PDB file of C-alpha atoms in Angstrom:
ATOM      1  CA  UNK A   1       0.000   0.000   0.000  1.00 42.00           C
ATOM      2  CA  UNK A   2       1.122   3.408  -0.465  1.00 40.00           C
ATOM      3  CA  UNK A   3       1.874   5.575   1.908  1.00 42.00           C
ATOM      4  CA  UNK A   4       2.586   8.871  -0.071  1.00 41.00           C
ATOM      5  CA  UNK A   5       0.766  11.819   1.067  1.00 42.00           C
ATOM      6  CA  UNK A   6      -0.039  15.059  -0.597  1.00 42.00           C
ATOM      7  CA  UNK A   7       0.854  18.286   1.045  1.00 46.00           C
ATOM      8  CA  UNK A   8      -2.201  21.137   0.160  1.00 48.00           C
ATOM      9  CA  UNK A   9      -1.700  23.234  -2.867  1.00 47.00           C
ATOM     10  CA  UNK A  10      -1.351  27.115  -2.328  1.00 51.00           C
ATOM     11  CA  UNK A  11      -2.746  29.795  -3.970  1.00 54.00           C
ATOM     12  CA  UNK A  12       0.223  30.683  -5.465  1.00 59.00           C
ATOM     13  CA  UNK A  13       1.017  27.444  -7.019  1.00 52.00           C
ATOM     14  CA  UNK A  14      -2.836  27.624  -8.840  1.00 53.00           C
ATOM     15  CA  UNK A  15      -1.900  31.288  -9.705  1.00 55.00           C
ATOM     16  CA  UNK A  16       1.190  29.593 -11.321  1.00 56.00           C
ATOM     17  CA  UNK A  17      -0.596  26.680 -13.296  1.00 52.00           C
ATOM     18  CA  UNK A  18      -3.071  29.150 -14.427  1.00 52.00           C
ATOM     19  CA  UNK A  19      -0.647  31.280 -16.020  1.00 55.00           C
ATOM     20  CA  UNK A  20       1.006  27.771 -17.852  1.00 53.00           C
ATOM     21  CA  UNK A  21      -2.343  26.724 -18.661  1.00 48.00           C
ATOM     22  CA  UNK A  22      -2.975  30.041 -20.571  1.00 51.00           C
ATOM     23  CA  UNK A  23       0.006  30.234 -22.036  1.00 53.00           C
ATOM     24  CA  UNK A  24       0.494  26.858 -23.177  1.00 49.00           C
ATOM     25  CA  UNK A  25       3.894  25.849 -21.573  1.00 46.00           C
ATOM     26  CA  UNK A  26       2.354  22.307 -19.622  1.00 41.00           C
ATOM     27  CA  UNK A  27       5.288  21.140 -18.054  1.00 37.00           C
ATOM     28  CA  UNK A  28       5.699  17.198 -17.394  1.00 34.00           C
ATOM     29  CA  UNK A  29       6.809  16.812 -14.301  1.00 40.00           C
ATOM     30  CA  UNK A  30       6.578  12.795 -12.741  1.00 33.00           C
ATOM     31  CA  UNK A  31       6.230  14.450  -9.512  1.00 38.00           C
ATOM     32  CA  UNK A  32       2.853  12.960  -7.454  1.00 34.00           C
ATOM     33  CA  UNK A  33       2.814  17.250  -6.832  1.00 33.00           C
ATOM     34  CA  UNK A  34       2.547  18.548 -10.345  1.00 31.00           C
ATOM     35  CA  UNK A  35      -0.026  20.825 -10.546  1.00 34.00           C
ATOM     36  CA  UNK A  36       0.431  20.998 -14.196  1.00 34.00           C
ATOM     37  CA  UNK A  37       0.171  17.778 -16.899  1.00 35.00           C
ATOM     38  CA  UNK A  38       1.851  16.797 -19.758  1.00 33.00           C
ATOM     39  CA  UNK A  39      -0.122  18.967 -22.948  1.00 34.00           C
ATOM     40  CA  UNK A  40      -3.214  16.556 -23.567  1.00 39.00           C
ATOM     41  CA  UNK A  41      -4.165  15.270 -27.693  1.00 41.00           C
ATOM     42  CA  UNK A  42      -6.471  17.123 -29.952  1.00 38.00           C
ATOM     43  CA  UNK A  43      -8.862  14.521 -28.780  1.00 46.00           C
ATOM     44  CA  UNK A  44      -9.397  16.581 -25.650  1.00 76.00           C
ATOM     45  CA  UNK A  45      -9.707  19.791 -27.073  1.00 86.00           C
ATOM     46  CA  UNK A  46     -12.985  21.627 -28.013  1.00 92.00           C
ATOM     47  CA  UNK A  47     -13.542  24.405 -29.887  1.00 89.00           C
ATOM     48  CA  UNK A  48     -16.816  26.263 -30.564  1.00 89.00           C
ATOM     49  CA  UNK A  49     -18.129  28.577 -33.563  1.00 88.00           C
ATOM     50  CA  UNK A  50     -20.224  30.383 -31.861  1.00 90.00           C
ATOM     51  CA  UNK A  51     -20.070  32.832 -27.958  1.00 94.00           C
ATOM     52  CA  UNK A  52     -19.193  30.323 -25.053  1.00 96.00           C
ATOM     53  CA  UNK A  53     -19.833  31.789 -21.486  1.00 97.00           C
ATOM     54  CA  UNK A  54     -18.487  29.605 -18.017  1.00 98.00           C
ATOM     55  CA  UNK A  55     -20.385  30.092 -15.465  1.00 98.00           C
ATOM     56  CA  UNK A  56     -18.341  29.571 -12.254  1.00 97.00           C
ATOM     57  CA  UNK A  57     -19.881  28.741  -8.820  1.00 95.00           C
ATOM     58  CA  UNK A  58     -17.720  30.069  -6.084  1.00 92.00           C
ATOM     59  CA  UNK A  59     -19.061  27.362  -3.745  1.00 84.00           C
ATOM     60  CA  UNK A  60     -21.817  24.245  -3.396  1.00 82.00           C
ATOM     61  CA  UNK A  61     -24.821  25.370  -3.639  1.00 85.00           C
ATOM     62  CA  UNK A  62     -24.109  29.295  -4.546  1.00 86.00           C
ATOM     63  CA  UNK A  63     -26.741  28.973  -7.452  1.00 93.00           C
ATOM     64  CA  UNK A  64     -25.094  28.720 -10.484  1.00 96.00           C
ATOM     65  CA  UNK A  65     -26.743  26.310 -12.135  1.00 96.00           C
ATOM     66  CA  UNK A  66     -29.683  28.199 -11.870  1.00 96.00           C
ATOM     67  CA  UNK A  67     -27.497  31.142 -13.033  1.00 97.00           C
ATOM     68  CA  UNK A  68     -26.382  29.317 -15.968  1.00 97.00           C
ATOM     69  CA  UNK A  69     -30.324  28.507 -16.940  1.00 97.00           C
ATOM     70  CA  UNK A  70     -31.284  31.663 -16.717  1.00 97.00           C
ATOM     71  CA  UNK A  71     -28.804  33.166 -18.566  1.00 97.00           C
ATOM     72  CA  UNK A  72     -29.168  31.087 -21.242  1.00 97.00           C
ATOM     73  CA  UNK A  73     -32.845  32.006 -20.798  1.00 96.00           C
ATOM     74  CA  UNK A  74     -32.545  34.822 -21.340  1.00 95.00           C
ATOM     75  CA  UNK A  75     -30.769  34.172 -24.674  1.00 93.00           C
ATOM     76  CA  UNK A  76     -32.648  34.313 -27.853  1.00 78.00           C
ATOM     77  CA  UNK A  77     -31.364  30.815 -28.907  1.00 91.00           C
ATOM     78  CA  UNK A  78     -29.168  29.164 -26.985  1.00 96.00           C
ATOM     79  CA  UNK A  79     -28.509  25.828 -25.072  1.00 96.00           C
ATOM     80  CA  UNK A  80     -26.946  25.118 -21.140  1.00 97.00           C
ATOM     81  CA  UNK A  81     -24.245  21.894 -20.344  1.00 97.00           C
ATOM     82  CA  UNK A  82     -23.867  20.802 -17.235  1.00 97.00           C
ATOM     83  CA  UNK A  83     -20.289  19.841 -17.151  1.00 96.00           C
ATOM     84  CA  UNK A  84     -20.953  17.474 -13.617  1.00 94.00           C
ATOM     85  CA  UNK A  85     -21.185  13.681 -12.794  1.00 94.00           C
ATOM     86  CA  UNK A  86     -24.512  12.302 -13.650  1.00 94.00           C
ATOM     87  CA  UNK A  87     -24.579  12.182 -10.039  1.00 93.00           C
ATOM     88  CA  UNK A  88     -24.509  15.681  -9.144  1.00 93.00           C
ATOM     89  CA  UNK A  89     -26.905  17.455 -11.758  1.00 94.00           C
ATOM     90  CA  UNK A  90     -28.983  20.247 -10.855  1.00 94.00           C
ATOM     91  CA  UNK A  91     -30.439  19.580 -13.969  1.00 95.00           C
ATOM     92  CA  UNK A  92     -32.271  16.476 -14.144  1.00 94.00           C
ATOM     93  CA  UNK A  93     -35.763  17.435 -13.514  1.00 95.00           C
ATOM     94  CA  UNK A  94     -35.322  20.871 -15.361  1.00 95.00           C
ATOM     95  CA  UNK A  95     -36.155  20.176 -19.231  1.00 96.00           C
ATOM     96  CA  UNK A  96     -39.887  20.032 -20.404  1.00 95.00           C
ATOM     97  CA  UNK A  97     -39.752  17.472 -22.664  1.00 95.00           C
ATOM     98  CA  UNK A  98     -36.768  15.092 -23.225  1.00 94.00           C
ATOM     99  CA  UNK A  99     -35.064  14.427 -26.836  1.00 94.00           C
ATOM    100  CA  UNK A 100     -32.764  11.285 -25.621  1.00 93.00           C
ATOM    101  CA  UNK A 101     -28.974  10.949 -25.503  1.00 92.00           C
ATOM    102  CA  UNK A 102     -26.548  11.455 -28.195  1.00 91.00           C
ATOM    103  CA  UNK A 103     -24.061   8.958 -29.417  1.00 90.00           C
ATOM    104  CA  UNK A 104     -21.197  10.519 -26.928  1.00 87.00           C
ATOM    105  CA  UNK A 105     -23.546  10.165 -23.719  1.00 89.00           C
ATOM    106  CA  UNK A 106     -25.111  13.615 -23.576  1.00 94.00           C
ATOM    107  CA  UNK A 107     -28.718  13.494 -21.937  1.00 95.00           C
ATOM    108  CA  UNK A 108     -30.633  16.553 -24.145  1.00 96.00           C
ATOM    109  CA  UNK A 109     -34.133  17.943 -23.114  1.00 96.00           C
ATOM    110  CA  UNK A 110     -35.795  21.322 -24.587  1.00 95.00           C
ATOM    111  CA  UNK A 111     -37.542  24.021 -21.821  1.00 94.00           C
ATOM    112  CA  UNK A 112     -38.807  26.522 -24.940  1.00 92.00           C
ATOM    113  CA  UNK A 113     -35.670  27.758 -27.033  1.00 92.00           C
ATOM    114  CA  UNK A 114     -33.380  26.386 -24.599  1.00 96.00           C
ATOM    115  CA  UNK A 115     -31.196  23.055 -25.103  1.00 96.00           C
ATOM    116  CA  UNK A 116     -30.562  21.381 -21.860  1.00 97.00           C
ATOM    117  CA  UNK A 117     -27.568  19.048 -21.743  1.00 97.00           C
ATOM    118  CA  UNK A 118     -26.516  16.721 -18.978  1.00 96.00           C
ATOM    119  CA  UNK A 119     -23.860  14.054 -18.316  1.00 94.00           C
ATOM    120  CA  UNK A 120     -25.142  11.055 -18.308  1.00 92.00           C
ATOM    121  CA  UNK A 121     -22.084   9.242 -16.875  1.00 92.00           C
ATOM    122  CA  UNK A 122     -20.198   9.306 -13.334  1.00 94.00           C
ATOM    123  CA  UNK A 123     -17.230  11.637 -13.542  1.00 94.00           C
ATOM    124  CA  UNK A 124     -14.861  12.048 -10.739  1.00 93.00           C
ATOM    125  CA  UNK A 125     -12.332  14.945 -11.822  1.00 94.00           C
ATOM    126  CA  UNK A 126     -12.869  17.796 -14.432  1.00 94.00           C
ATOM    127  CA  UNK A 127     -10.837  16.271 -16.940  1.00 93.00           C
ATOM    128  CA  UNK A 128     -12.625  13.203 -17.109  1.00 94.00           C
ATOM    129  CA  UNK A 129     -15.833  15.002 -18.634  1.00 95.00           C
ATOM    130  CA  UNK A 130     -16.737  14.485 -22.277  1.00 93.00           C
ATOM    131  CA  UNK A 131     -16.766  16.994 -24.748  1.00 95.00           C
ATOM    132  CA  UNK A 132     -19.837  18.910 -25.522  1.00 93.00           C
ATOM    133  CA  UNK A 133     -21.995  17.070 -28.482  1.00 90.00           C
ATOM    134  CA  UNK A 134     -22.159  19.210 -31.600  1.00 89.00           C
ATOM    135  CA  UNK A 135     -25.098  22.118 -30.969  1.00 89.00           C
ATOM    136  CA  UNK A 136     -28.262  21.776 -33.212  1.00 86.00           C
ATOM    137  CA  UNK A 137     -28.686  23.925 -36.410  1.00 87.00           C
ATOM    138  CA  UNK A 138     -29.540  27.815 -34.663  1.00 88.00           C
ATOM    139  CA  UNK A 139     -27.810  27.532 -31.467  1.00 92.00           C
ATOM    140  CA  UNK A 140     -26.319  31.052 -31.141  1.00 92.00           C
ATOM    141  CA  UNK A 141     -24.934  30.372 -27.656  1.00 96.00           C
ATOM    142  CA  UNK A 142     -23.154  27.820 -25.081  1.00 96.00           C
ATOM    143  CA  UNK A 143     -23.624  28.360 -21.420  1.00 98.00           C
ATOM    144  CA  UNK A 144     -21.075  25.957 -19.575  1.00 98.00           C
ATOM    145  CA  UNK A 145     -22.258  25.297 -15.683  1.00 97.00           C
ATOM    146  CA  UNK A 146     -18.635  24.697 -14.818  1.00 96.00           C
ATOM    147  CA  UNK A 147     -20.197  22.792 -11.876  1.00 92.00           C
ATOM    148  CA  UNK A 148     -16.454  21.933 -10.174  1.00 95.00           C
ATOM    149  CA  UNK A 149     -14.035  23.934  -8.047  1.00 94.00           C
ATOM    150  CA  UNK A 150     -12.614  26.194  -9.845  1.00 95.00           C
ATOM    151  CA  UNK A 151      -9.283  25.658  -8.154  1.00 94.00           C
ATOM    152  CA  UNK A 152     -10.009  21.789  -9.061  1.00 94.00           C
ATOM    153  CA  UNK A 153     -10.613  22.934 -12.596  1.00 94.00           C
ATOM    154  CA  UNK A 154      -7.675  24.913 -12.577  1.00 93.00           C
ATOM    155  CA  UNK A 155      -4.777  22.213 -11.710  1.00 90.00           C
ATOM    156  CA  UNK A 156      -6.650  19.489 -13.854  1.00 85.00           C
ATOM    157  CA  UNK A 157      -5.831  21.123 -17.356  1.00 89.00           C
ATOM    158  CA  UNK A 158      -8.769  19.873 -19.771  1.00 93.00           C
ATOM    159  CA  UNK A 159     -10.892  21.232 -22.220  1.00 95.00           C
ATOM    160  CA  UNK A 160     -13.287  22.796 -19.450  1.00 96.00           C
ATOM    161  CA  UNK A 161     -10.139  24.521 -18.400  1.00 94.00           C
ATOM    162  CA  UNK A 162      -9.259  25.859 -21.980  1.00 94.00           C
ATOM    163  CA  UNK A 163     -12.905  27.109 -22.443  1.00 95.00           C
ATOM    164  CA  UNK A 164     -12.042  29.242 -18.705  1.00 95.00           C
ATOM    165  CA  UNK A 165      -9.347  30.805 -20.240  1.00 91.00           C
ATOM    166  CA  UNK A 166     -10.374  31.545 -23.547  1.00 91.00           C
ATOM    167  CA  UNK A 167     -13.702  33.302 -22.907  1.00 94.00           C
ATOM    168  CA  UNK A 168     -13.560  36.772 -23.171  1.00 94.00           C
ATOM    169  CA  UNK A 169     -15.532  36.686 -20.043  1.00 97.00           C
ATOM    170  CA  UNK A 170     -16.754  34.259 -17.610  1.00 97.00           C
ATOM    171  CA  UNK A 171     -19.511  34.499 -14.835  1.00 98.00           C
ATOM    172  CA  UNK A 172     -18.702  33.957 -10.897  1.00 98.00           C
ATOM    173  CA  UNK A 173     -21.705  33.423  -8.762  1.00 97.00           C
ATOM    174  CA  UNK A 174     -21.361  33.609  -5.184  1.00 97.00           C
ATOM    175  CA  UNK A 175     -24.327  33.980  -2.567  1.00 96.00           C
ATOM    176  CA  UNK A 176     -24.524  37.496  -0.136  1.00 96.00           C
ATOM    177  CA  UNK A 177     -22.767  35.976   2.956  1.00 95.00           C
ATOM    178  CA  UNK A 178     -19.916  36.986   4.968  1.00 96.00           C
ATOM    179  CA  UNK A 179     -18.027  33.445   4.105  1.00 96.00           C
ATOM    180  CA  UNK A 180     -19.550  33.352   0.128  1.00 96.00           C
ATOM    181  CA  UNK A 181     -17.791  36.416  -0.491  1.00 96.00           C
ATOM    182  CA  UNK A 182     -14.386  35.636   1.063  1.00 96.00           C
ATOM    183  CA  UNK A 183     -14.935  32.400  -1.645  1.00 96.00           C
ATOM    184  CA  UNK A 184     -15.500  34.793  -4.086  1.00 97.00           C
ATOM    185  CA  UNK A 185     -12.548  37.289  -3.324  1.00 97.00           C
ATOM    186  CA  UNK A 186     -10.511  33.994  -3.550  1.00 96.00           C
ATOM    187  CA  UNK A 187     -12.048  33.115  -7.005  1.00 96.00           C
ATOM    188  CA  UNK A 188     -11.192  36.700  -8.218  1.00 96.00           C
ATOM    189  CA  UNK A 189      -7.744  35.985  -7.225  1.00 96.00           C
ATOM    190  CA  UNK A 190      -7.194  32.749  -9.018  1.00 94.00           C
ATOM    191  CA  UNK A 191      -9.117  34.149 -12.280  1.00 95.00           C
ATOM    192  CA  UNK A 192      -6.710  37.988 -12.087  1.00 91.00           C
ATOM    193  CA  UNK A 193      -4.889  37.504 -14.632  1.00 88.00           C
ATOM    194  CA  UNK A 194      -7.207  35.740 -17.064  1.00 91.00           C
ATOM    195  CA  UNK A 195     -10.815  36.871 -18.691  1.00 94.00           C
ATOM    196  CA  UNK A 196     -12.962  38.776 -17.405  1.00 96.00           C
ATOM    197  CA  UNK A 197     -15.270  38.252 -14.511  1.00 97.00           C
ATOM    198  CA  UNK A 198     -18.555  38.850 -13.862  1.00 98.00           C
ATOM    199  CA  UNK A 199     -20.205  38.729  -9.801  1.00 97.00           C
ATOM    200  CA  UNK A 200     -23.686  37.510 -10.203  1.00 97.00           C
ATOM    201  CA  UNK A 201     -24.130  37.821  -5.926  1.00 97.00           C
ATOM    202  CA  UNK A 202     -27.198  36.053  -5.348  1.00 96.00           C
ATOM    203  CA  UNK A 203     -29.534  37.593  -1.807  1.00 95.00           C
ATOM    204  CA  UNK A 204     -31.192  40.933  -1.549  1.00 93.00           C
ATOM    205  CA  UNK A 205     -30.658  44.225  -3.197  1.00 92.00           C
ATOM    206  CA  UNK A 206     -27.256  45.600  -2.395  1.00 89.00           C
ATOM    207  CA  UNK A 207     -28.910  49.048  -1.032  1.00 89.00           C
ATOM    208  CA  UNK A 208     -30.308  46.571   1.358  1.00 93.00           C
ATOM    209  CA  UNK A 209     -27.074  44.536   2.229  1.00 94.00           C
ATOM    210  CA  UNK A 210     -26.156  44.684   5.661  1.00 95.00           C
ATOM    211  CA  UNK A 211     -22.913  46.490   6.953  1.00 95.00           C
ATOM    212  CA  UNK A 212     -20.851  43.995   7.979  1.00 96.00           C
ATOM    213  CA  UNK A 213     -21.225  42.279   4.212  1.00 96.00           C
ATOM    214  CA  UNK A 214     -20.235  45.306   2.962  1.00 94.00           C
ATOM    215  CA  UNK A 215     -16.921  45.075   4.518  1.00 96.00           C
ATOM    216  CA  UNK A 216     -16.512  41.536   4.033  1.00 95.00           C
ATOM    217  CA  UNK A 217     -15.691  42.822   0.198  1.00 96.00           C
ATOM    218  CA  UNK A 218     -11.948  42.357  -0.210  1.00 96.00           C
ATOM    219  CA  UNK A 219     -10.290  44.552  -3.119  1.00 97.00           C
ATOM    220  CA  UNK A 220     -10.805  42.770  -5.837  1.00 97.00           C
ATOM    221  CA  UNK A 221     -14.621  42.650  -5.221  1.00 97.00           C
ATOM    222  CA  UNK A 222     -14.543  46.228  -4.528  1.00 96.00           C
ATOM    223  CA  UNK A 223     -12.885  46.904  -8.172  1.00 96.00           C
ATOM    224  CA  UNK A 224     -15.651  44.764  -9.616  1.00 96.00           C
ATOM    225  CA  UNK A 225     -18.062  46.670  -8.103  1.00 95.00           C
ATOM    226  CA  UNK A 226     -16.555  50.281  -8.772  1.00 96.00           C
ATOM    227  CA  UNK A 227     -16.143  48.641 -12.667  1.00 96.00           C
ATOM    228  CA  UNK A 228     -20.307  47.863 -12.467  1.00 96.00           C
ATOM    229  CA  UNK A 229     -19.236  44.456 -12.773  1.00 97.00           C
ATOM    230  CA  UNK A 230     -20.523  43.152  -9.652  1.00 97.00           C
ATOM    231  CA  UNK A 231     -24.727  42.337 -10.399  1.00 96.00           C
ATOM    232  CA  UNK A 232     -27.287  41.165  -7.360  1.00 94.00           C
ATOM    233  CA  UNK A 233     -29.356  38.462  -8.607  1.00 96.00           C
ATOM    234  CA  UNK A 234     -32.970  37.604  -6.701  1.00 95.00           C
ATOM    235  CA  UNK A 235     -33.081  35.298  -4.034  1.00 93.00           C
ATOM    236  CA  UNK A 236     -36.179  32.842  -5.070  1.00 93.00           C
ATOM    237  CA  UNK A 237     -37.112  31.152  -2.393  1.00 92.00           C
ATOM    238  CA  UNK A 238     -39.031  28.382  -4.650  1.00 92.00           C
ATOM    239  CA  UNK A 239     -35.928  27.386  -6.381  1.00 92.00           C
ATOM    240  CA  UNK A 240     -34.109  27.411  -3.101  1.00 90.00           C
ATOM    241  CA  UNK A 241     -36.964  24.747  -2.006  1.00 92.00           C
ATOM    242  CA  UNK A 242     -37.223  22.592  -5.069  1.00 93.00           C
ATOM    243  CA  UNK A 243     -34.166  23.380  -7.301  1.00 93.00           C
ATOM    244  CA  UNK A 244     -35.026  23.630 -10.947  1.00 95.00           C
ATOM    245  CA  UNK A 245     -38.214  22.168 -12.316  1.00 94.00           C
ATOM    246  CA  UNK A 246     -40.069  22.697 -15.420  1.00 93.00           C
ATOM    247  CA  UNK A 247     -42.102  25.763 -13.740  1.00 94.00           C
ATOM    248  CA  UNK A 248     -40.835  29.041 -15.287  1.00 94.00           C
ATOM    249  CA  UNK A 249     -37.624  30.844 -13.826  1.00 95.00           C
ATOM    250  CA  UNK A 250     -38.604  34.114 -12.402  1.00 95.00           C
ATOM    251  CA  UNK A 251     -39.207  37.443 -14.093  1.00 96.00           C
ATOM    252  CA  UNK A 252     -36.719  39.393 -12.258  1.00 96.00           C
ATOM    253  CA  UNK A 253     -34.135  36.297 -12.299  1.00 96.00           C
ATOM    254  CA  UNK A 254     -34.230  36.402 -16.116  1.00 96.00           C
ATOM    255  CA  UNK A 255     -33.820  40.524 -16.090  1.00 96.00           C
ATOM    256  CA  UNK A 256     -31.004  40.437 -13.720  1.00 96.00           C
ATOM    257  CA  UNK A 257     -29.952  37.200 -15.874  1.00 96.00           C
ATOM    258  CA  UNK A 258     -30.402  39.469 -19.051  1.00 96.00           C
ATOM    259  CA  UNK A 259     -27.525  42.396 -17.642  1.00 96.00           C
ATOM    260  CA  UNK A 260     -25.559  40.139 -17.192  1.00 97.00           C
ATOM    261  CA  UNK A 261     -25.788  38.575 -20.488  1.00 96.00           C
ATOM    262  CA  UNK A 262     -25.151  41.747 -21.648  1.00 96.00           C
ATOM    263  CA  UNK A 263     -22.079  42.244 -19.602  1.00 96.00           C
ATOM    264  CA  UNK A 264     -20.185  39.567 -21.182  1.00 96.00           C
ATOM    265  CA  UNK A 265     -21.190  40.970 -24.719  1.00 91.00           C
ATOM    266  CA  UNK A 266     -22.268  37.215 -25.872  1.00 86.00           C
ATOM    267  CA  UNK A 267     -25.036  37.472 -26.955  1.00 69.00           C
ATOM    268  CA  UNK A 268     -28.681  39.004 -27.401  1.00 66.00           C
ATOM    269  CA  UNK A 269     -31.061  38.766 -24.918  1.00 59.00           C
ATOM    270  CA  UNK A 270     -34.981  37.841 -24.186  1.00 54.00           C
ATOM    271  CA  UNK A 271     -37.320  39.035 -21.573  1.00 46.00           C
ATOM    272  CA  UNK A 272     -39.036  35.664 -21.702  1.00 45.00           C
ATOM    273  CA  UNK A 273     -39.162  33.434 -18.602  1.00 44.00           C
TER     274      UNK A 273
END
């Protein structure tokens, strides 16, 4: 048996793989430690013709699946993958009417305009999830629920990974709590050199946020916010209950859904539910 252990990774050393990842350099280190693999075969690579936005949740549970729906929502045409273990979808009971799986294991449903895709296999790291199937004839629009850690995502180069650092612009969603914004101060940090970010915060209007969360806002949440970067999203407290169903996401959801569409300049937007 072996009786190796792993010491934790720092910030620094994501920081560091981050910055290989972008720029190519993958290093191959035999080291148990190696934060960084050996580059992978076109076989794991994906690229996409059309706008591809990540949506990142800065913690379990933050709401980002429900931030990826309705952003895609709020897209004229546009379809959502769930990029999680079969096992972990938020997505399961959200289509209206299900079209089957594709050849490479993708489960697809339809809610209106929107294509809903979900693993249909277990996956236990990032880099172990399949590419996304080719997108049906009109699709103007990707929306990837990153669904992992992003500093998990971030030492496991893959194609999820790629699509992080190639968006022009990727969406963070955190939750309006003292200890979901110090997650989301420490997403900002592993993400400052690389697109740009968007802070869907998800709890009451910020006029109505209490002091202390104010202050919990380390600098580079405050520079989000001073850029108008930083967007409150509704608190629904059926989808809090139930998750996502076939009922209708919220009116003000899909509004607040539809800035920040517009923020990452990706795509047109819908006021339809």
């Amino acid at each position: 048996m072996s009786t190796a252990t792993h010491r934790p990774v720092s910030v620094e050393e994501l920081q560091r793989a981050f910055q290989a990842v972008k720029a190519g350099t993958f290093r191959r280190d035999t080291s148990s430690h190696s934060l960084v693999g050996a580059r992978r075969d076109s076989a794991s690579t994906w690229e996409s013709d059309q706008p591809v936005v990540p949506v990142i949740s800065c913690s379990g549970g933050a709401g980002a699946t429900t931030t990826a729906l309705a952003i895609a929502t709020a897209a004229e045409t546009s379809r959502v993958t769930e990029c999680c273990s079969v096992t972990s979808s938020g997505l399961s009971a959200a289509p209206t009417a299900e079209l089957g799986q594709t050849p490479d294991g993708w489960s697809r449903g339809t809610r209106g305009s929107v294509l809903v895709e979900r693993a249909s296999e277990v996956f236990t790291s990032p880099d172990q999830v399949t590419l996304p199937a080719e997108p049906p004839a009109g699709c103007e629009l990707t929306v990837l629920d990153v669904a992992w850690d992003l500093s998990v995502v971030l030492s496991s180069p893959s194609w999820l990974s790629d699509q992080i650092l190639s968006a022009p612009a990727v969406v963070v969603v955190s939750r309006a709590t003292v200890p979901a914004m110090r997650r989301l101060e420490g997403a900002l940090t592993l993400l400052e050199d690389g697109p740009t970010v968007i802070a869907a915060v998800i709890g009451p209007r910020r006029k109505k946020w209490p002091r202390v969360l104010q202050a919990s806002m380390g600098a580079l949440t405050r520079r989000l916010d001073a850029d108008g970067l930083l967007v409150d999203l509704p608190h629904d407290a059926d989808l809090a209950l139930n998750g996502l169903t076939g009922r209708a996401i919220p009116t003000p959801l899909i509004s607040a859904a539809s800035h920040l569409l517009r923020l990452t300049g990706a795509g047109n937007t819908t006021t339809k539910g």
